[in-house]
PDB file of C-alpha atoms and ligand atoms in Angstrom:
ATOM      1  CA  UNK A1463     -30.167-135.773-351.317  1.00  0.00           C
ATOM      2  CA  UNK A1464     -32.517-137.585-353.836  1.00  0.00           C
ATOM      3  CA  UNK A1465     -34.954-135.385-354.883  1.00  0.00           C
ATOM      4  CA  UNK A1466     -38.403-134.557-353.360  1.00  0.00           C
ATOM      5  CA  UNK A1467     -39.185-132.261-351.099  1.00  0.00           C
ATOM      6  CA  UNK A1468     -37.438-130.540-348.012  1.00  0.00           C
ATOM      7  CA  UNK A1469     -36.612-132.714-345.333  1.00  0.00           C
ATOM      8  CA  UNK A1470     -35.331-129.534-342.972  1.00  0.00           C
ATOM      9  CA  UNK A1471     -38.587-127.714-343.525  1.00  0.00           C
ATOM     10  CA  UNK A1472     -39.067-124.332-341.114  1.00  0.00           C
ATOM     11  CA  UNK A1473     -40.707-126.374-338.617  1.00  0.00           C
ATOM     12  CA  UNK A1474     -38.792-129.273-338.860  1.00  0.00           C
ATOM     13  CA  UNK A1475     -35.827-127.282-337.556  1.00  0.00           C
ATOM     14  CA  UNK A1476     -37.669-125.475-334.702  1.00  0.00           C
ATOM     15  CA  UNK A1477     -38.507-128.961-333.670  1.00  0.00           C
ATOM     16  CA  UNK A1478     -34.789-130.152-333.580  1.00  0.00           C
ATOM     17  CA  UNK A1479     -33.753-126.471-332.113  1.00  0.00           C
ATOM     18  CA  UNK A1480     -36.143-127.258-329.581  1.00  0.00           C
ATOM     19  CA  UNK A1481     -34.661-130.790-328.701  1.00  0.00           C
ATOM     20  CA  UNK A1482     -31.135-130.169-328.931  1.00  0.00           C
ATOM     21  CA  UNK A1483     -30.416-126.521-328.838  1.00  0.00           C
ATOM     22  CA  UNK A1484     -30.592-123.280-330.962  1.00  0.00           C
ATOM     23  CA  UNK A1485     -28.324-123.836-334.636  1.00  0.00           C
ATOM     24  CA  UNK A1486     -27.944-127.456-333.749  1.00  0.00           C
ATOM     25  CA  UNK A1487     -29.772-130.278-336.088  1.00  0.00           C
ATOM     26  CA  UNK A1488     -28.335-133.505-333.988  1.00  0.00           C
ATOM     27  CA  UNK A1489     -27.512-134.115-331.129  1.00  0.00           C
ATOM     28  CA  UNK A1490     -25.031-133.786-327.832  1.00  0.00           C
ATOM     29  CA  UNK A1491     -24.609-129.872-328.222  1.00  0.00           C
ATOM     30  CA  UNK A1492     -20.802-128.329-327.937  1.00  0.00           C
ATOM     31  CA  UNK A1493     -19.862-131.272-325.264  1.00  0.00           C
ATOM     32  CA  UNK A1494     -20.407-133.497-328.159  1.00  0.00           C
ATOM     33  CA  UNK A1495     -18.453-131.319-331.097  1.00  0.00           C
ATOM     34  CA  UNK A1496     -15.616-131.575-328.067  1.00  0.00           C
ATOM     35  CA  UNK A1497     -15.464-134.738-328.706  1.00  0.00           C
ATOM     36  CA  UNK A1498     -16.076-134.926-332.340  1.00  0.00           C
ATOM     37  CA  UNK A1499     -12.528-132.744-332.558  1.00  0.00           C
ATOM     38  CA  UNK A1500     -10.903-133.569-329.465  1.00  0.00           C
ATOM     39  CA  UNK A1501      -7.169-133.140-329.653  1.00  0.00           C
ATOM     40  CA  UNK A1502      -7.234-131.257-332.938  1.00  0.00           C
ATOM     41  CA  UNK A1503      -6.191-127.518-333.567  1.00  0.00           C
ATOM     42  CA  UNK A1504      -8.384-125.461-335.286  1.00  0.00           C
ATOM     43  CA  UNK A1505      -6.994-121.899-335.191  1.00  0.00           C
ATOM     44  CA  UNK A1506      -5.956-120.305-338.158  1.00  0.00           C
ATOM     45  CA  UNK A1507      -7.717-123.080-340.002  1.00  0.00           C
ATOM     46  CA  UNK A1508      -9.947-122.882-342.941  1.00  0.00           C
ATOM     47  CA  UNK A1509     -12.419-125.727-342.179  1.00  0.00           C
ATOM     48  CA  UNK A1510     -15.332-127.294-344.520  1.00  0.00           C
ATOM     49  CA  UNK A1511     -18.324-128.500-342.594  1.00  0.00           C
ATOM     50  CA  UNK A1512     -20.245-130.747-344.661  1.00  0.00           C
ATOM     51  CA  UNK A1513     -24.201-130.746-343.907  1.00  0.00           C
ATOM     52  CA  UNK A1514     -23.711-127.912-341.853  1.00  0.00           C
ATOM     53  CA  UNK A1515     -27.766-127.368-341.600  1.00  0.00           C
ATOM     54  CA  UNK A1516     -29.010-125.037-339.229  1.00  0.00           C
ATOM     55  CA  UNK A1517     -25.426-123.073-338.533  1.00  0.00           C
ATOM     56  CA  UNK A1518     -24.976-123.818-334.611  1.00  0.00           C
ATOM     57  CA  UNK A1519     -21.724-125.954-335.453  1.00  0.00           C
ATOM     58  CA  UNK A1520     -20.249-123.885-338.221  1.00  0.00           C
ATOM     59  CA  UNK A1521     -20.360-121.084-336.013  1.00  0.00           C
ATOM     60  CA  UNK A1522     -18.555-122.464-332.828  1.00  0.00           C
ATOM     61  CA  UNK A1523     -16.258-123.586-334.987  1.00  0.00           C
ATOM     62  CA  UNK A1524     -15.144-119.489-335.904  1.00  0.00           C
ATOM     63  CA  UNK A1525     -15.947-118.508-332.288  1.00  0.00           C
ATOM     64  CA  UNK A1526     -15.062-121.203-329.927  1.00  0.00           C
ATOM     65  CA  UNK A1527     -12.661-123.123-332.403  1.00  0.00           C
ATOM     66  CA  UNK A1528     -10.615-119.781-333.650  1.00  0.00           C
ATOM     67  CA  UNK A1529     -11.145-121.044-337.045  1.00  0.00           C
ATOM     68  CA  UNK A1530      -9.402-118.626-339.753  1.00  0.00           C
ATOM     69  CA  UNK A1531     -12.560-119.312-342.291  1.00  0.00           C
ATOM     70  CA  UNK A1532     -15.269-122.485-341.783  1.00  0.00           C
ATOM     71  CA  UNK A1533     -17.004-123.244-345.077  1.00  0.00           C
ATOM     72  CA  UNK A1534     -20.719-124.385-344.132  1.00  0.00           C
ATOM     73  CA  UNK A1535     -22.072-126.568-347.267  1.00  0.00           C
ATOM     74  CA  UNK A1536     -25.496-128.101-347.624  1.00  0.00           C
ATOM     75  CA  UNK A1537     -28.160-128.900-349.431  1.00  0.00           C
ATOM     76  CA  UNK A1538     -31.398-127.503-348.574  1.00  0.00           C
ATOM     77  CA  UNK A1539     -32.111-123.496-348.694  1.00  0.00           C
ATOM     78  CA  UNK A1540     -34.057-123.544-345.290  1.00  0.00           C
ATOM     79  CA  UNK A1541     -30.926-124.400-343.725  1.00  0.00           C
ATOM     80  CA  UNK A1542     -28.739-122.686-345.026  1.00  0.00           C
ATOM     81  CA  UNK A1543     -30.307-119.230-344.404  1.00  0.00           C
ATOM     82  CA  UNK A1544     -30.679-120.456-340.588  1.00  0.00           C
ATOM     83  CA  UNK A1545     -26.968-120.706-340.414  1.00  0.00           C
ATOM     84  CA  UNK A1546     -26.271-117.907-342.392  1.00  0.00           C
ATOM     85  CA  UNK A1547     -28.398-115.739-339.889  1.00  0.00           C
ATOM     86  CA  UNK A1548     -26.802-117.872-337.231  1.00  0.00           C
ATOM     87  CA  UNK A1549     -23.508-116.712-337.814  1.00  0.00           C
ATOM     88  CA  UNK A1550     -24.673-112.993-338.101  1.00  0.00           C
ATOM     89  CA  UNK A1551     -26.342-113.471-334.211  1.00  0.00           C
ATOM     90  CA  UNK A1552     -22.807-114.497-332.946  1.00  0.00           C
ATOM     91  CA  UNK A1553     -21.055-111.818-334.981  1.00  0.00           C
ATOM     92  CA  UNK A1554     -18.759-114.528-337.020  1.00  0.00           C
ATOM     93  CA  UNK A1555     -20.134-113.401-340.616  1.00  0.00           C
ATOM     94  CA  UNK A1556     -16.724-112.388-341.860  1.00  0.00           C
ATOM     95  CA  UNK A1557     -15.374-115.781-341.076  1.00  0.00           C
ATOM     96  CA  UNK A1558     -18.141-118.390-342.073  1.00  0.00           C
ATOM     97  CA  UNK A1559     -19.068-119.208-345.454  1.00  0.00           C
ATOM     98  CA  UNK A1560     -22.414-120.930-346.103  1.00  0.00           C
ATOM     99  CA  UNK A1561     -23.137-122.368-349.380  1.00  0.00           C
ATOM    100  CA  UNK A1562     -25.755-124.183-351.058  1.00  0.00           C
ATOM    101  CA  UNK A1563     -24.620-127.021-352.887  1.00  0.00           C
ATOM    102  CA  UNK A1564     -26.152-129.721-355.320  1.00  0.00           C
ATOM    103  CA  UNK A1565     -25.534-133.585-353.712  1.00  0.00           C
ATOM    104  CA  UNK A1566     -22.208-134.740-355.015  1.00  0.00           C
ATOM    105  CA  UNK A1567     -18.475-133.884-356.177  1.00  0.00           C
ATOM    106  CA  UNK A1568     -17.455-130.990-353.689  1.00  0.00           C
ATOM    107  CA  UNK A1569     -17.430-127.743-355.319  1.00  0.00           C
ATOM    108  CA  UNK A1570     -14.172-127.068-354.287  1.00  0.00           C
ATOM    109  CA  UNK A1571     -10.103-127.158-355.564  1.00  0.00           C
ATOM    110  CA  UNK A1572      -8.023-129.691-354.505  1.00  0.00           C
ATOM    111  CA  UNK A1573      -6.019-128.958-350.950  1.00  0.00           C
ATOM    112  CA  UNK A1574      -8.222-126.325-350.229  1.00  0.00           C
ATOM    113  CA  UNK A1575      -8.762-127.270-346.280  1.00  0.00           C
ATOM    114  CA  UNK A1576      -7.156-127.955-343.562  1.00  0.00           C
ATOM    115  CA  UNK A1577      -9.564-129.815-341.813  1.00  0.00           C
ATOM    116  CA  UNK A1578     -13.069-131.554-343.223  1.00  0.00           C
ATOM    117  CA  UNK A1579     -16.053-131.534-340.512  1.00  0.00           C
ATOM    118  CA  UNK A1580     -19.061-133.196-340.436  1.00  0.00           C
ATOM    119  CA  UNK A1581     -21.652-133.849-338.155  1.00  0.00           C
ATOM    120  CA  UNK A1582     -24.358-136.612-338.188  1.00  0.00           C
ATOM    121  CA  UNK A1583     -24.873-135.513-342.040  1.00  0.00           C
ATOM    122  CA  UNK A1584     -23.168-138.084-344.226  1.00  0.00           C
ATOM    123  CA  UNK A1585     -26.061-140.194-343.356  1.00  0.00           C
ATOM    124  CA  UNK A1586     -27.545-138.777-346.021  1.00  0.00           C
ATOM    125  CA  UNK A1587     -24.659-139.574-348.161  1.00  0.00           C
ATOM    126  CA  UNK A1588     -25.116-142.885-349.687  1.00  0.00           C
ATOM    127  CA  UNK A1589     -22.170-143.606-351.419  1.00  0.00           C
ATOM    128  CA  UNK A1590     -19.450-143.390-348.556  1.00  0.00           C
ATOM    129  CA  UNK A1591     -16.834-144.444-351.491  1.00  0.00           C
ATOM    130  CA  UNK A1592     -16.646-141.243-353.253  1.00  0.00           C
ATOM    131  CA  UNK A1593     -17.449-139.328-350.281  1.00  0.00           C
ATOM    132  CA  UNK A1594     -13.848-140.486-348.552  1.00  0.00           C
ATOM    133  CA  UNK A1595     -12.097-139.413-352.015  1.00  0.00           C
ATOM    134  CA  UNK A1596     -13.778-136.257-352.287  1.00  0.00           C
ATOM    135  CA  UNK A1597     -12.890-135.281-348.502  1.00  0.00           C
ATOM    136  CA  UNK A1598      -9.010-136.650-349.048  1.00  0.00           C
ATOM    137  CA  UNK A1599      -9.072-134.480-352.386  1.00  0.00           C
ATOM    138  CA  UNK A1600      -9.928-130.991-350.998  1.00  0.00           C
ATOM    139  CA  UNK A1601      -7.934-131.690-347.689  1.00  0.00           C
ATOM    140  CA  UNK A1602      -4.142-130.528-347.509  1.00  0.00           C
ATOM    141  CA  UNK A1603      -1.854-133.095-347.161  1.00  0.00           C
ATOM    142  CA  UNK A1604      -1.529-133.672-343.644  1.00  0.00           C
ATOM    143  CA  UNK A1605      -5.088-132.405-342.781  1.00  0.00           C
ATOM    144  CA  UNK A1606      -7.565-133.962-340.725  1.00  0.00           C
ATOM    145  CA  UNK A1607     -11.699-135.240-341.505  1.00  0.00           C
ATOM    146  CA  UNK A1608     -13.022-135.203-338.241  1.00  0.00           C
ATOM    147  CA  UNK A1609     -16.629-136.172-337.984  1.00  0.00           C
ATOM    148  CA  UNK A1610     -19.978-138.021-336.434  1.00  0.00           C
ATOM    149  CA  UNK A1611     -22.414-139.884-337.982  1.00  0.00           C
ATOM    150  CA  UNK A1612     -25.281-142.362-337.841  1.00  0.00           C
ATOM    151  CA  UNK A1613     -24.077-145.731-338.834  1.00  0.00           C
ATOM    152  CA  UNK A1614     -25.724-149.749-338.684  1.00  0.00           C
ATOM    153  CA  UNK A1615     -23.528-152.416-337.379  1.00  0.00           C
ATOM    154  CA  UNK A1616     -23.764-154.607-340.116  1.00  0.00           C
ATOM    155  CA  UNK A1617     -24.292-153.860-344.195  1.00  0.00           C
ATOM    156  CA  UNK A1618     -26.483-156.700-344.969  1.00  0.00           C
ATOM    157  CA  UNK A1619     -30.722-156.847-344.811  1.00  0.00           C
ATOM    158  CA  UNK A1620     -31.698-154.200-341.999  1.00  0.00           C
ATOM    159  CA  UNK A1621     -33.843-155.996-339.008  1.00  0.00           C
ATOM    160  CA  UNK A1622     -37.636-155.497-339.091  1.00  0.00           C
ATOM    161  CA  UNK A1623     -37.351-153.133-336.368  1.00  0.00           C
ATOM    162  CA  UNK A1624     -34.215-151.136-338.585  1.00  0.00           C
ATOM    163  CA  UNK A1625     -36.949-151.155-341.468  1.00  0.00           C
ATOM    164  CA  UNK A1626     -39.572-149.732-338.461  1.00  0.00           C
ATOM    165  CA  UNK A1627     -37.623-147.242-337.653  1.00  0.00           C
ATOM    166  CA  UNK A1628     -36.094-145.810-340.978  1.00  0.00           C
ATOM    167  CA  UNK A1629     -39.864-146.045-342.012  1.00  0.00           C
ATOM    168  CA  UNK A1630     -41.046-143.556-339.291  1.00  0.00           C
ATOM    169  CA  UNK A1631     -37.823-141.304-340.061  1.00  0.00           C
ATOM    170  CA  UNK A1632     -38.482-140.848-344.092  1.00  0.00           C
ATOM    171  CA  UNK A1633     -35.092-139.178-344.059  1.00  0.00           C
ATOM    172  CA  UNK A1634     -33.014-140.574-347.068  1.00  0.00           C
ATOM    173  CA  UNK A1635     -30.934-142.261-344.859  1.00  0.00           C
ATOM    174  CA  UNK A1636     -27.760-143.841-346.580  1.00  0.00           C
ATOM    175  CA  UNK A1637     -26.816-146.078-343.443  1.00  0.00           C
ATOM    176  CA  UNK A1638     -23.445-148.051-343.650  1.00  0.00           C
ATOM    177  CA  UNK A1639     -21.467-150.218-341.363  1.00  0.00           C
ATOM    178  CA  UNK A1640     -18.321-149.467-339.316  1.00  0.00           C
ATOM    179  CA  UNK A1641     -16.075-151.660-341.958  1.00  0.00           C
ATOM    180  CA  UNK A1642     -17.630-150.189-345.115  1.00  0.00           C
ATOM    181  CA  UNK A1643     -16.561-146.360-343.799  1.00  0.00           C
ATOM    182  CA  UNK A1644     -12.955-148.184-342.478  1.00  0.00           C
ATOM    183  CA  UNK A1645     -12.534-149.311-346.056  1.00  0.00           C
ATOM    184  CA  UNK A1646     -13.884-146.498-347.870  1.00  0.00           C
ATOM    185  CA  UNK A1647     -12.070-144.829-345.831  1.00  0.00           C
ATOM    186  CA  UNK A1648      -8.043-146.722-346.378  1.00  0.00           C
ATOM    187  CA  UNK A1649      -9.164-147.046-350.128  1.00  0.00           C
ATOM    188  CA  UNK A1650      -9.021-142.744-350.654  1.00  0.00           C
ATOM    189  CA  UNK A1651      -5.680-142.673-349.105  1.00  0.00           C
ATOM    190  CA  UNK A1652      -6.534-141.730-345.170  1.00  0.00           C
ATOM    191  CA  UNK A1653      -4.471-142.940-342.762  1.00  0.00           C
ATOM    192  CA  UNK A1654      -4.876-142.708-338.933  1.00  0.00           C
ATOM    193  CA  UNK A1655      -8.453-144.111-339.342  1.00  0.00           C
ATOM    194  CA  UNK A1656     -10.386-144.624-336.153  1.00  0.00           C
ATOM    195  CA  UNK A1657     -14.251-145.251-335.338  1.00  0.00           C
ATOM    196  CA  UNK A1658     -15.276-145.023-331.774  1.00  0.00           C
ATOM    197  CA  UNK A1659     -18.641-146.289-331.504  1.00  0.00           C
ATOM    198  CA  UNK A1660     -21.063-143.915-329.790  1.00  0.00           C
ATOM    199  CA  UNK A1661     -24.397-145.832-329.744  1.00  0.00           C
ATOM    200  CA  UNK A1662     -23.340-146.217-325.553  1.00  0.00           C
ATOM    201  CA  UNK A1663     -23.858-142.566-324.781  1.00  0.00           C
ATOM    202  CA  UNK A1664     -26.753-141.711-327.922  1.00  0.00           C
ATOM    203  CA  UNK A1665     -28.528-144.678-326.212  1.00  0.00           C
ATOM    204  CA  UNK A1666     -29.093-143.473-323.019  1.00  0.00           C
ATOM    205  CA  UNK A1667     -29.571-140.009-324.665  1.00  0.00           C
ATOM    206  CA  UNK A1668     -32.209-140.933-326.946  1.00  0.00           C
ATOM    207  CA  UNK A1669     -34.214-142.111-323.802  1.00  0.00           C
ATOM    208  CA  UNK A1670     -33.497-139.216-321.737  1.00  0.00           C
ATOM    209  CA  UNK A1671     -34.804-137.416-325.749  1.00  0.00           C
ATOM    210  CA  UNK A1672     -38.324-139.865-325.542  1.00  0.00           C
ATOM    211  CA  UNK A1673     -38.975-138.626-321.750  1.00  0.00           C
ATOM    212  CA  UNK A1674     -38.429-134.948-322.156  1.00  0.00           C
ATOM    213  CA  UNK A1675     -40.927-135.701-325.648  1.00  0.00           C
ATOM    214  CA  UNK A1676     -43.572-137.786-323.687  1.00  0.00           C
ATOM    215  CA  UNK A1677     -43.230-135.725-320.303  1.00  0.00           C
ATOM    216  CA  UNK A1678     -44.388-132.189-318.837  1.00  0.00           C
ATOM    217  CA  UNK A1679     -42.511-130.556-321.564  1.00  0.00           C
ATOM    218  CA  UNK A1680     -45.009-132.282-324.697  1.00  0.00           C
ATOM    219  CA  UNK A1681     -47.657-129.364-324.290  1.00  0.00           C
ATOM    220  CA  UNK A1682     -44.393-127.099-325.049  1.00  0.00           C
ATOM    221  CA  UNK A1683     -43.034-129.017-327.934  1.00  0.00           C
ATOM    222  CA  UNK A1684     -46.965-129.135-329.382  1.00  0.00           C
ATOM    223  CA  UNK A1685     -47.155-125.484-329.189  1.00  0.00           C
ATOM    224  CA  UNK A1686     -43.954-124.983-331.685  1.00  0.00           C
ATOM    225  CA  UNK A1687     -45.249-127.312-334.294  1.00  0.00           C
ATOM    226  CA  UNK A1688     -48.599-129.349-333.644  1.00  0.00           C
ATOM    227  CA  UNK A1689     -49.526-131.905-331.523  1.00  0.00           C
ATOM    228  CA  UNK A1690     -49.684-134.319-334.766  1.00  0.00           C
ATOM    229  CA  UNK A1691     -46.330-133.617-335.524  1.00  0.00           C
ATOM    230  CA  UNK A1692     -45.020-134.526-331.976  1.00  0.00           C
ATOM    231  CA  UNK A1693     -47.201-137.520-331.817  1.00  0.00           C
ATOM    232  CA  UNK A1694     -45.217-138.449-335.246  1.00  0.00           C
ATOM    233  CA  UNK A1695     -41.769-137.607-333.974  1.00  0.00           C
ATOM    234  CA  UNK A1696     -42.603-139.859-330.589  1.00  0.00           C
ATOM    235  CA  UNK A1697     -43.400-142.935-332.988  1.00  0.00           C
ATOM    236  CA  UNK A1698     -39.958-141.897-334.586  1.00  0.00           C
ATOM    237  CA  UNK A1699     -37.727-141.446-330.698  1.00  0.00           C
ATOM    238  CA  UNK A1700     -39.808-145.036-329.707  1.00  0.00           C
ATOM    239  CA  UNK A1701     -38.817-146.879-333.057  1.00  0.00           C
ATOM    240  CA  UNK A1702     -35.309-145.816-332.220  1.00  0.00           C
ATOM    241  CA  UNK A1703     -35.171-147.136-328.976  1.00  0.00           C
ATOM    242  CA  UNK A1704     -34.823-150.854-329.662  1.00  0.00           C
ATOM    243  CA  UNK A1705     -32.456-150.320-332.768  1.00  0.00           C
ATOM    244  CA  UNK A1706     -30.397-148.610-330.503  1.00  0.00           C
ATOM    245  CA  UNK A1707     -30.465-151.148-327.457  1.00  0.00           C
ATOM    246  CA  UNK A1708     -29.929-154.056-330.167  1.00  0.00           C
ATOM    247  CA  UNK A1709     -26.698-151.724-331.515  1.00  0.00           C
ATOM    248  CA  UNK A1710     -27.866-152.119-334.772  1.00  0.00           C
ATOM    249  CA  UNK A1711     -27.708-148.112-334.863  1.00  0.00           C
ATOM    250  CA  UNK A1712     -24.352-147.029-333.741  1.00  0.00           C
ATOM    251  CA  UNK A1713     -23.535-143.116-334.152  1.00  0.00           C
ATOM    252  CA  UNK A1714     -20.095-143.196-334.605  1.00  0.00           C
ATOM    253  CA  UNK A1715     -16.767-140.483-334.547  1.00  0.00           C
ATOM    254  CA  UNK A1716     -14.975-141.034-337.672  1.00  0.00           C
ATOM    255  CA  UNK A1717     -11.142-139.555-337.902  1.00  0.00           C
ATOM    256  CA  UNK A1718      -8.586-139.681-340.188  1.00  0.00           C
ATOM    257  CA  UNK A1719      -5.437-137.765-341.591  1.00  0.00           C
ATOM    258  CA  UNK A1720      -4.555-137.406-344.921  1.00  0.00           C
ATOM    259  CA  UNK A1721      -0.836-138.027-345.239  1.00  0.00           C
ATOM    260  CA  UNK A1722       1.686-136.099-346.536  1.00  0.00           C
ATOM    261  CA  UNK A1723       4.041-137.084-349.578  1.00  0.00           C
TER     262      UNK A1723
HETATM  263  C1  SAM B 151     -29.024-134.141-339.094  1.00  0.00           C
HETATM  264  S1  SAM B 151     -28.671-132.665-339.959  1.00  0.00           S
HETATM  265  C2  SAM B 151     -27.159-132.155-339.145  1.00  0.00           C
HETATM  266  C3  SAM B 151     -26.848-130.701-339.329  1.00  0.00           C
HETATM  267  C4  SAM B 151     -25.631-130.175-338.561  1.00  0.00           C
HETATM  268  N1  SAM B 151     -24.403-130.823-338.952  1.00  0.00           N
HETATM  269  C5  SAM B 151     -25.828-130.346-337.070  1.00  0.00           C
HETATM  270  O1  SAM B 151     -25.215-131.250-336.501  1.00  0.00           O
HETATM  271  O2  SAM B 151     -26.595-129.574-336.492  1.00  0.00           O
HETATM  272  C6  SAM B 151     -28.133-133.259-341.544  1.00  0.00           C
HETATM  273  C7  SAM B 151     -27.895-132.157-342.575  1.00  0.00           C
HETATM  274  O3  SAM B 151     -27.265-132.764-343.731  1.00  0.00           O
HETATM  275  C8  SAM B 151     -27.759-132.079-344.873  1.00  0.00           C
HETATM  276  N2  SAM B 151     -27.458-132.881-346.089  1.00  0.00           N
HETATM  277  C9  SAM B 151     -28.164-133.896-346.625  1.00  0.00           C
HETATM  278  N3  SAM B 151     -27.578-134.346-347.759  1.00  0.00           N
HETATM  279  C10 SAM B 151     -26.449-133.615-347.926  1.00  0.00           C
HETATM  280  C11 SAM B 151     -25.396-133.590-348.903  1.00  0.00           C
HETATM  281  N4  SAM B 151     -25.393-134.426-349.947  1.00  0.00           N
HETATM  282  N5  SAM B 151     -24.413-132.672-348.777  1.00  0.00           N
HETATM  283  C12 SAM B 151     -24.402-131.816-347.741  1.00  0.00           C
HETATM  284  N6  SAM B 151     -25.371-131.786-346.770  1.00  0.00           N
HETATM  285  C13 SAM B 151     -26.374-132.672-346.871  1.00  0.00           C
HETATM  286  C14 SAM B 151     -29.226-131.895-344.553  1.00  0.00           C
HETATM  287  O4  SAM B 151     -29.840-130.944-345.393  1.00  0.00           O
HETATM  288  C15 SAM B 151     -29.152-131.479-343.084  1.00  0.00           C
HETATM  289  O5  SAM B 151     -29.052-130.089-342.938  1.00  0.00           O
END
């Protein structure tokens, strides 16, 4: 990330918790992660999750997934100590990892995984270029980068109401297109590369997301944080909603092999 303060604060993530479950920061829950690594084996594996914030994921991953060992990196202390407690409340301690990391080259050997996770955290990631060759580098040949993430349809001048909407999030979003994470993507040496575009279901979720915000269950939502803060997250959800209609933010699943010799 670039600096500044925490943007997963304490009550940032009990907000999140509170929209999309306990451990996870995005959304869609397990259903979702399903999806996310659909057709992919992960017992026995050692997997890295990249941005594994508040835990939920890494942890299914060692008990729902079988995974051998699940490496949890990110960059913000807050989260990582939820996940770390995370994993102790589902008893997989032994068999996740979390680390604090700084922003950049992964702290890890070459070939050390078998399969590189992420979930709607590369976002944050603005340079999807060395990204690609840093996931291909630490993967074994013939392992898998299976992941979601926030993407824009298009890599030229966002829209006003992109520029709305980014400006109520003050994340450090790094958004790129489809073709910019296809190429990025070719250009470390993945093969296999698919995008399926997921701004049809977030859509409709993301409204269902503004009702639950605006509806009987604000006065719940105010009590975890403050009523300022959920009037500030509403002006986020409704600055999302016509990005998403227009398509111009398209979540995406993002998977590709790395081949072997
Ligand atoms: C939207 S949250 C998603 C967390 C988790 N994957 C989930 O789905 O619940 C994004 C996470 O990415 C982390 N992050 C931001 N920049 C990062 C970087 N350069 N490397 C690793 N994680 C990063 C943030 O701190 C945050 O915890």
């Amino acid at each position: 990330m670039s600096g500044g303060g925490l943007h997963y604060d304490r009550p940032v993530i009990t907000f999140l918790e509170a929209v999309w479950g306990e451990g996870f920061l995005s959304p869609g829950g397990p259903d979702e992660v399903a999806r996310v690594l659909q057709g992919l084996d992960l017992r026995g594996k050692r997997v890295l999750d990249i941005g594994c914030g508040a835990g939920g994921i890494t942890a299914l991953l060692a008990y729902g997934y079988g995974a051998s060992e699940v490496v949890g990196i990110d960059v913000e202390a807050p989260v990582c100590a939820a996940a770390e407690a995370f994993a102790r409340r589902k008893g997989v301690s032994e068999r996740v990892v979390i680390r604090q990391v700084e922003p950049g080259p992964l702290p890890f050997p070459d070939r050390s995984f078998d399969i590189v996770f992420s979930k709607d955290s590369i976002v944050h990631i603005a340079d999807k270029e060395a990204l690609a060759a840093e996931v291909f580098r630490v993967l074994r040949p013939g392992g898998w980068f299976a992941a979601s993430d926030w993407l824009t349809s298009h890599d030229g001048e966002p829209s006003a109401e992109m520029r709305h909407y980014l400006a109520c999030e003050d994340l450090d979003f790094g958004m790129a297109s489809p073709a910019r994470y296809a190429r990025a993507l070719a250009a470390a040496g993945f093969v296999d590369v698919v995008l399926t575009d997921r701004n049809p279901w977030y859509r409709e979720e993301a409204a269902r997301e503004l009702a639950r915000l605006t509806g009987p269950e604000r006065a719940e939502f105010e009590r975890l944080t403050s009523a300022e803060d959920i009037a500030r997250q509403i002006r986020t959800w409704e600055a999302m909603q016509p990005v998403l209609a227009s398509g111009e933010h398209c979540p995406h699943h993002l998977r590709a092999r790395r081949p072997r010799p």
